[in-house]
PDB file of C-alpha atoms in Angstrom:
ATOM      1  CA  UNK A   1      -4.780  16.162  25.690  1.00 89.00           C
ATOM      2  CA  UNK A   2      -5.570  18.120  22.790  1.00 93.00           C
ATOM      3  CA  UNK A   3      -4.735  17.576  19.112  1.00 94.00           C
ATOM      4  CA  UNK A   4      -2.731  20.357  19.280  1.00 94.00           C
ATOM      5  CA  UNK A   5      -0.582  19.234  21.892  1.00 95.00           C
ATOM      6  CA  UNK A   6      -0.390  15.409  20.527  1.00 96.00           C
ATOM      7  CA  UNK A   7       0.912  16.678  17.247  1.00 96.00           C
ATOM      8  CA  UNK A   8       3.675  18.425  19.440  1.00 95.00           C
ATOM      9  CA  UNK A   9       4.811  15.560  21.435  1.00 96.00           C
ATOM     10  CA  UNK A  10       4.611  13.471  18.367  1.00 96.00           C
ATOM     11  CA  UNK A  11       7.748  11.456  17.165  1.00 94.00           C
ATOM     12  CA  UNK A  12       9.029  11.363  13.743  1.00 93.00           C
ATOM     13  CA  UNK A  13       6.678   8.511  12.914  1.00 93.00           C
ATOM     14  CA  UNK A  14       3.525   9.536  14.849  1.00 95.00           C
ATOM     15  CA  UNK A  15       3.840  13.038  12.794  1.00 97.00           C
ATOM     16  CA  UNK A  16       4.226  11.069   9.591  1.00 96.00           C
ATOM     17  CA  UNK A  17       1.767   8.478  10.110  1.00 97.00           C
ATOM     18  CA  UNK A  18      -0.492  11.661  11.219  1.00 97.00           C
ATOM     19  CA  UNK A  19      -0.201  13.530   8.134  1.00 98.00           C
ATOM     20  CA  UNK A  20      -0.486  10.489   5.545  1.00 98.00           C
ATOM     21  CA  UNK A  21      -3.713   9.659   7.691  1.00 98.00           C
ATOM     22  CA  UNK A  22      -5.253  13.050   7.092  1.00 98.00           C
ATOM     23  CA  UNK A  23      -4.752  12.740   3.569  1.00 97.00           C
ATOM     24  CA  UNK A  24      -5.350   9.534   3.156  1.00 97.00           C
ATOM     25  CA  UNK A  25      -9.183  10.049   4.491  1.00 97.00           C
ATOM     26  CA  UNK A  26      -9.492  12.769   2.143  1.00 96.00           C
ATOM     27  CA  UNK A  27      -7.942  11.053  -0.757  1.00 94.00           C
ATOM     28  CA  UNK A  28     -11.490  10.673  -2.551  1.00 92.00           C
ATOM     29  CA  UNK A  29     -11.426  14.048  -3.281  1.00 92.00           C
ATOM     30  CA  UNK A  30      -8.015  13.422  -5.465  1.00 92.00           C
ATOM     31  CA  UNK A  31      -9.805  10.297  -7.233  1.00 88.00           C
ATOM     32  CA  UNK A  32      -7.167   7.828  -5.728  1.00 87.00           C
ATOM     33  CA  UNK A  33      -8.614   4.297  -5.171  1.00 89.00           C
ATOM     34  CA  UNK A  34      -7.931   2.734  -1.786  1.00 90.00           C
ATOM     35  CA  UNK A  35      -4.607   1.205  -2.495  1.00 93.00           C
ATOM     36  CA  UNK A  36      -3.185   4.343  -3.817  1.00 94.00           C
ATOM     37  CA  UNK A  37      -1.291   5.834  -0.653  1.00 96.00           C
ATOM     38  CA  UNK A  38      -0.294   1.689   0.389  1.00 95.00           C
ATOM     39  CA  UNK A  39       2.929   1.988  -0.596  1.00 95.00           C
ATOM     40  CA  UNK A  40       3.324   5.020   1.855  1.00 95.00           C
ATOM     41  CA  UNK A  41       1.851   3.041   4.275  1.00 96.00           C
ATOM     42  CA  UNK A  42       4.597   0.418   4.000  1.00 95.00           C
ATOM     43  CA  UNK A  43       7.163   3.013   4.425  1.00 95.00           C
ATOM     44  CA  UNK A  44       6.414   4.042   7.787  1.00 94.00           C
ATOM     45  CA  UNK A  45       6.271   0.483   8.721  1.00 93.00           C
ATOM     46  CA  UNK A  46       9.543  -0.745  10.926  1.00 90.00           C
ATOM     47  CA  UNK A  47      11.476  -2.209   8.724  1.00 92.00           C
ATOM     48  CA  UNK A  48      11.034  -0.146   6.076  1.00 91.00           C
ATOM     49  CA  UNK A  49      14.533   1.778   4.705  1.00 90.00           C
ATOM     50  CA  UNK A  50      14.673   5.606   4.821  1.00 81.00           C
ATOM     51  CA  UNK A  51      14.661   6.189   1.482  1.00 90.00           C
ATOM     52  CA  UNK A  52      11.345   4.336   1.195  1.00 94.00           C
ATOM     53  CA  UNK A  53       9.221   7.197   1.734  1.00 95.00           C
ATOM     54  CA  UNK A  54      10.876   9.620  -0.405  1.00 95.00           C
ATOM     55  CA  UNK A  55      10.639   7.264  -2.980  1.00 95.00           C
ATOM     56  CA  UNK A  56       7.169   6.264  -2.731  1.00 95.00           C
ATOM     57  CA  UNK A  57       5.954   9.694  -2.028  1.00 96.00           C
ATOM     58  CA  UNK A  58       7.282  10.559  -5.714  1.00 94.00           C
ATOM     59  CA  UNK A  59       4.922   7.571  -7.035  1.00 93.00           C
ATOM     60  CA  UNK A  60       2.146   8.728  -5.513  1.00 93.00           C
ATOM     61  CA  UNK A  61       2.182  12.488  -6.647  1.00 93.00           C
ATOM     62  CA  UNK A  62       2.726  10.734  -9.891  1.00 90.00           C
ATOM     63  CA  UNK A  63      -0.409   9.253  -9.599  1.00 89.00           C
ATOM     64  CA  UNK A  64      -2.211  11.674  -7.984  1.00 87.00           C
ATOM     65  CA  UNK A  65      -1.540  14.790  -9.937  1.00 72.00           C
ATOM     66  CA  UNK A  66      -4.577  14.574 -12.122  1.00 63.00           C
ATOM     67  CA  UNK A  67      -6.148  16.298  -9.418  1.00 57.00           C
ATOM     68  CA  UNK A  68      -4.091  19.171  -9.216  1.00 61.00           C
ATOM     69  CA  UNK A  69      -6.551  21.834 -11.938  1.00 65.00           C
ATOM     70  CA  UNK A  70      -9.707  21.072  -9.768  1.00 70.00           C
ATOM     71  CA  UNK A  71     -10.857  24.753  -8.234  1.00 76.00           C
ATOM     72  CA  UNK A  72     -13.255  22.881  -5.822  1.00 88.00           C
ATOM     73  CA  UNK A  73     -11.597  24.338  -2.303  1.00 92.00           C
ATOM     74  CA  UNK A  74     -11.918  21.300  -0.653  1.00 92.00           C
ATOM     75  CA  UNK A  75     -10.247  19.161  -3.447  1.00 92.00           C
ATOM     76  CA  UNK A  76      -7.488  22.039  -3.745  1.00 93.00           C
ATOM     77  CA  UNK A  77      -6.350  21.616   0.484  1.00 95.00           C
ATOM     78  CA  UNK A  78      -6.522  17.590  -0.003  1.00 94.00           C
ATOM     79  CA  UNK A  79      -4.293  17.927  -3.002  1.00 93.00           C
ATOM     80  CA  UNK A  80      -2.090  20.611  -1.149  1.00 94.00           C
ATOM     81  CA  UNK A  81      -1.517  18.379   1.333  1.00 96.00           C
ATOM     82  CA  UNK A  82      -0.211  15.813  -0.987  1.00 95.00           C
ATOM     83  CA  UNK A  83       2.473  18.738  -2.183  1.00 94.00           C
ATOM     84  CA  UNK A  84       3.668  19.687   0.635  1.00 96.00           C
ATOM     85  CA  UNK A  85       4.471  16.469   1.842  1.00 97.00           C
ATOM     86  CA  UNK A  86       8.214  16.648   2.763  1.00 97.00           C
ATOM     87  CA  UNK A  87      10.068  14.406   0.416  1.00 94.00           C
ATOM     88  CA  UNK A  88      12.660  13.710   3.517  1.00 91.00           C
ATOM     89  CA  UNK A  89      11.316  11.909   6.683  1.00 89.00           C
ATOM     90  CA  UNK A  90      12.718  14.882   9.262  1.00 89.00           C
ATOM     91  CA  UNK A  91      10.775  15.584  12.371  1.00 90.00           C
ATOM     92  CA  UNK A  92      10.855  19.288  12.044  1.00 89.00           C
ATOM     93  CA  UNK A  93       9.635  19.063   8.253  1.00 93.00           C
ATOM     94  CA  UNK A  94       6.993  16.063   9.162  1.00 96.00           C
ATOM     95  CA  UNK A  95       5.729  18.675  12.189  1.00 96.00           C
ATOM     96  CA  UNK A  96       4.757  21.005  10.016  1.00 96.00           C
ATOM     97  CA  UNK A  97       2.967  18.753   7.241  1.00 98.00           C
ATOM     98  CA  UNK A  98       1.350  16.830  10.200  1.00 97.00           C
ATOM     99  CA  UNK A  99      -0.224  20.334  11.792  1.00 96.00           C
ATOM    100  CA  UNK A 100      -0.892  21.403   7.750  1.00 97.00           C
ATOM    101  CA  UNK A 101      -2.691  17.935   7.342  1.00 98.00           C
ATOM    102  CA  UNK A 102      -4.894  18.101  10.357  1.00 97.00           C
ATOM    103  CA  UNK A 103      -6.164  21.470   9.795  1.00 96.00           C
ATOM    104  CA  UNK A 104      -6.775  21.347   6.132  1.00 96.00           C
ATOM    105  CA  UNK A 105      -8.362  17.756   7.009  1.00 97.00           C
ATOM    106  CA  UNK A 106     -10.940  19.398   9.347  1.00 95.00           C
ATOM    107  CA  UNK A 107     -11.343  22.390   6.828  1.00 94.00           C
ATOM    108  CA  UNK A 108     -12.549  19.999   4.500  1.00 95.00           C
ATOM    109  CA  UNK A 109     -14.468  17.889   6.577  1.00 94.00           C
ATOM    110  CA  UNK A 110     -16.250  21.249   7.571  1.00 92.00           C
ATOM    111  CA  UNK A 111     -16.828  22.351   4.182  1.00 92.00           C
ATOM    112  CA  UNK A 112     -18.841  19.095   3.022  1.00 91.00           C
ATOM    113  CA  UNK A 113     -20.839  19.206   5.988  1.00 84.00           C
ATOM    114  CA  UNK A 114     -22.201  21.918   4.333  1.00 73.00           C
ATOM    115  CA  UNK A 115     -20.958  24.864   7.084  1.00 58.00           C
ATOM    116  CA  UNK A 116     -18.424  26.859   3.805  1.00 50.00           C
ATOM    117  CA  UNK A 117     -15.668  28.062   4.024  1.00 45.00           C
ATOM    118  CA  UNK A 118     -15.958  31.661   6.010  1.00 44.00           C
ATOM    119  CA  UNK A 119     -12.831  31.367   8.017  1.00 45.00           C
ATOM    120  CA  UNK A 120     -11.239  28.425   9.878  1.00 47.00           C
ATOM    121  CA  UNK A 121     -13.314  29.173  12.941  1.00 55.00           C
ATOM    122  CA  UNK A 122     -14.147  25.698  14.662  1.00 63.00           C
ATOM    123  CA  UNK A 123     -11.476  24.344  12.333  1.00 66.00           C
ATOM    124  CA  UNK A 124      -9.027  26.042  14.623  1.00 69.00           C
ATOM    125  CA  UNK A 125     -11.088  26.134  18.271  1.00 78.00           C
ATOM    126  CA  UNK A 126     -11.489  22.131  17.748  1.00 85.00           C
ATOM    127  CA  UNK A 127      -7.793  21.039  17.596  1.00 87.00           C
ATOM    128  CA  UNK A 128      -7.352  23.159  21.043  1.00 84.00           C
ATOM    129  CA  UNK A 129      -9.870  21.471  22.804  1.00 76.00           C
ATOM    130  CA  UNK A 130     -12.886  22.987  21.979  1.00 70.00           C
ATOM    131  CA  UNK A 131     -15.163  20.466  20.574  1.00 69.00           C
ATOM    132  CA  UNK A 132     -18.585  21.845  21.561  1.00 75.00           C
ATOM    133  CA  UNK A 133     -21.163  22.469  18.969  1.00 79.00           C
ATOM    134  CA  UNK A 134     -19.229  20.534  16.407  1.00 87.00           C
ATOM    135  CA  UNK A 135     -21.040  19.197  13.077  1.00 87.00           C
ATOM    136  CA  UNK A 136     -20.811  15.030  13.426  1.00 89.00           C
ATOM    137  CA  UNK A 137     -18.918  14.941  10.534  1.00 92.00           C
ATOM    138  CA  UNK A 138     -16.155  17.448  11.874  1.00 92.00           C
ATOM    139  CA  UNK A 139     -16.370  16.004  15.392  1.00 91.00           C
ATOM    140  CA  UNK A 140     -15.814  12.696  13.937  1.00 94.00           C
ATOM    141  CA  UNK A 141     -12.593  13.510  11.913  1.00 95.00           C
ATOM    142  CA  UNK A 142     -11.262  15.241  14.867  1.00 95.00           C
ATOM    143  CA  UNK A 143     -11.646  12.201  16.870  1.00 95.00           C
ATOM    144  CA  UNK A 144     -10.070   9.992  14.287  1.00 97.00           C
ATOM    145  CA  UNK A 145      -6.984  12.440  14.190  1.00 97.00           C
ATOM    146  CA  UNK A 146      -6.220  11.881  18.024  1.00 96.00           C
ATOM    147  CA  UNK A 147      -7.146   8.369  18.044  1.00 97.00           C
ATOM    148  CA  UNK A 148      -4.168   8.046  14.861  1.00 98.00           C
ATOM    149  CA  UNK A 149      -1.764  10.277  17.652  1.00 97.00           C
ATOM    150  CA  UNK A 150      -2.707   8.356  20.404  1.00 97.00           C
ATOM    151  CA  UNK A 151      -2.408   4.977  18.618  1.00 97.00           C
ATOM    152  CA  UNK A 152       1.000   5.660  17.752  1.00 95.00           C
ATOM    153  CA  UNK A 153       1.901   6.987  21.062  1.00 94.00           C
ATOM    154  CA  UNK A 154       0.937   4.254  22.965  1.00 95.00           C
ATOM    155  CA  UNK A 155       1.890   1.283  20.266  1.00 95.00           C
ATOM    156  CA  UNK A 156       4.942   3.050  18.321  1.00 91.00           C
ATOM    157  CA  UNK A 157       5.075   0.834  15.138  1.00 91.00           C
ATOM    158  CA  UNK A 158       2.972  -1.867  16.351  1.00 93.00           C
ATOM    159  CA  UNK A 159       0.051   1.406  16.163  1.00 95.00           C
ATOM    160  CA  UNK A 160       0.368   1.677  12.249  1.00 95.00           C
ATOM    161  CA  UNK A 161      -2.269  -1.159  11.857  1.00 95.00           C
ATOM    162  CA  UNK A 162      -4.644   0.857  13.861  1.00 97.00           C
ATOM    163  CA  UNK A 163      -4.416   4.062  12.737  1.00 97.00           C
ATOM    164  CA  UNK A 164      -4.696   2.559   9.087  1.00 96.00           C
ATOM    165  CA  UNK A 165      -7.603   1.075   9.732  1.00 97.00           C
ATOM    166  CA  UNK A 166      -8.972   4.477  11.370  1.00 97.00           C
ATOM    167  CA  UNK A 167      -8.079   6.053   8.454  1.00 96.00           C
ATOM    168  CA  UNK A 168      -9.808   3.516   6.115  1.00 96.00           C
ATOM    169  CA  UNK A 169     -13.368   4.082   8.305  1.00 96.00           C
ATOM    170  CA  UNK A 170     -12.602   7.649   7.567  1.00 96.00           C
ATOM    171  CA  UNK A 171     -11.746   7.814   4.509  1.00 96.00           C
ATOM    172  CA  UNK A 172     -15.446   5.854   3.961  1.00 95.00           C
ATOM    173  CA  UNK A 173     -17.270   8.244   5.707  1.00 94.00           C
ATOM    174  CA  UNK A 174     -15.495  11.191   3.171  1.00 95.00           C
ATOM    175  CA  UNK A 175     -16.669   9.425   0.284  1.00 94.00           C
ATOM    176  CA  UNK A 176     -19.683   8.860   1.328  1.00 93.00           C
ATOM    177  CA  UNK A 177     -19.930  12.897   2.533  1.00 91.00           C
ATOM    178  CA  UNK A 178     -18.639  13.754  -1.210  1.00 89.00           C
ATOM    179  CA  UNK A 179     -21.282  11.585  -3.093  1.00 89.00           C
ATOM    180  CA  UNK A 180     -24.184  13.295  -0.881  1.00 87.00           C
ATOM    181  CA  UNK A 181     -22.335  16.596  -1.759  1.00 82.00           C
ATOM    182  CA  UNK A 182     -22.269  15.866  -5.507  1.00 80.00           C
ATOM    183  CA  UNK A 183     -25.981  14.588  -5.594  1.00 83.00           C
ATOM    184  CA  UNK A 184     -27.315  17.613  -3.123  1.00 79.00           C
ATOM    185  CA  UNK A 185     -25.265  20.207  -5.837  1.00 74.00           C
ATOM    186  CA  UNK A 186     -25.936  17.815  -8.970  1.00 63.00           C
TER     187      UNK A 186
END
């Protein structure tokens, strides 16, 4: 199934955990530490009340904002995804963000793999099904974004753990994309 088509049978939660797992791999780029988006985490976890999210979402903007002047294009899509996180945990509202997440995620994968930023192009093709051709570093964070869907399709809440910790390999891999990017430009 494509990514495309996992994001549209994707529940509330899958499309929430889907989105905060997009930007939590690219949260480098924003300067938050690792802990920074846990509390969003624990919102999305079972037990967690509504309101958490809202809540916690506010926080992290809060802490996250610093960001927001930066003109580097792949530091302004992670921090747009952060904005346009819906403050209300809706599907319709979540659908959107999710799909917004996933392409902006693969955007900026693209761009620090060095390929720039003429068009969407493979950004685009890949989520459909298209994966041929693709730059490791793309082809990787499309991976991780239906491995996140599928873990959360197969598991419901008991998939959070596992798409965390798919996010927290990814999230590696971005800062370690970003250093080589600053020291290659530096």
């Amino acid at each position: 199934m494509s990514l495309v088509e996992l994001i549209a049978q994707a529940d509330e939660r899958g499309l929430a955990v889907s989105g905060l797992a997009c930007l939590d791999r690219c949260v480098p780029l924003l300067g938050g530490d690792d802990e920074v988006l846990r509390p969003l985490w624990a919102s999305l976890a079972a037990d967690a009340a509504p309101a958490d999210w809202t809540e916690r979402l506010e926080q992290t903007r809060g802490k996250l904002d610093a960001a927001a002047g930066d003109a580097d294009e792949a530091v302004v899509l992670a921090h747009r995804m952060l904005v346009t996180a819906p403050a209300e945990r809706s599907a319709a509202g979540l659908r959107e963000w999710a799909d917004g997440c996933s392409l902006a995620a693969l955007r900026i994968h693209r761009l620090l793999d060095g390929a720039g930023a003429g068009g969407t192009g493979p950004a685009d093709e890949c989520r459909e099904g298209a994966a041929e051709g693709l730059s490791p570093l793309l082809a990787a964070e499309l991976r991780r974004q239906i491995t996140v869907l599928e873990l959360l399709s197969a598991h419901g809440p008991a998939g959070l753990r596992g798409a965390l910790e798919v996010s927290t390999e990814g999230r590696r891999v971005l800062r370690a994309a970003v250093s080589r990017r600053s020291r290659r430009d530096g």
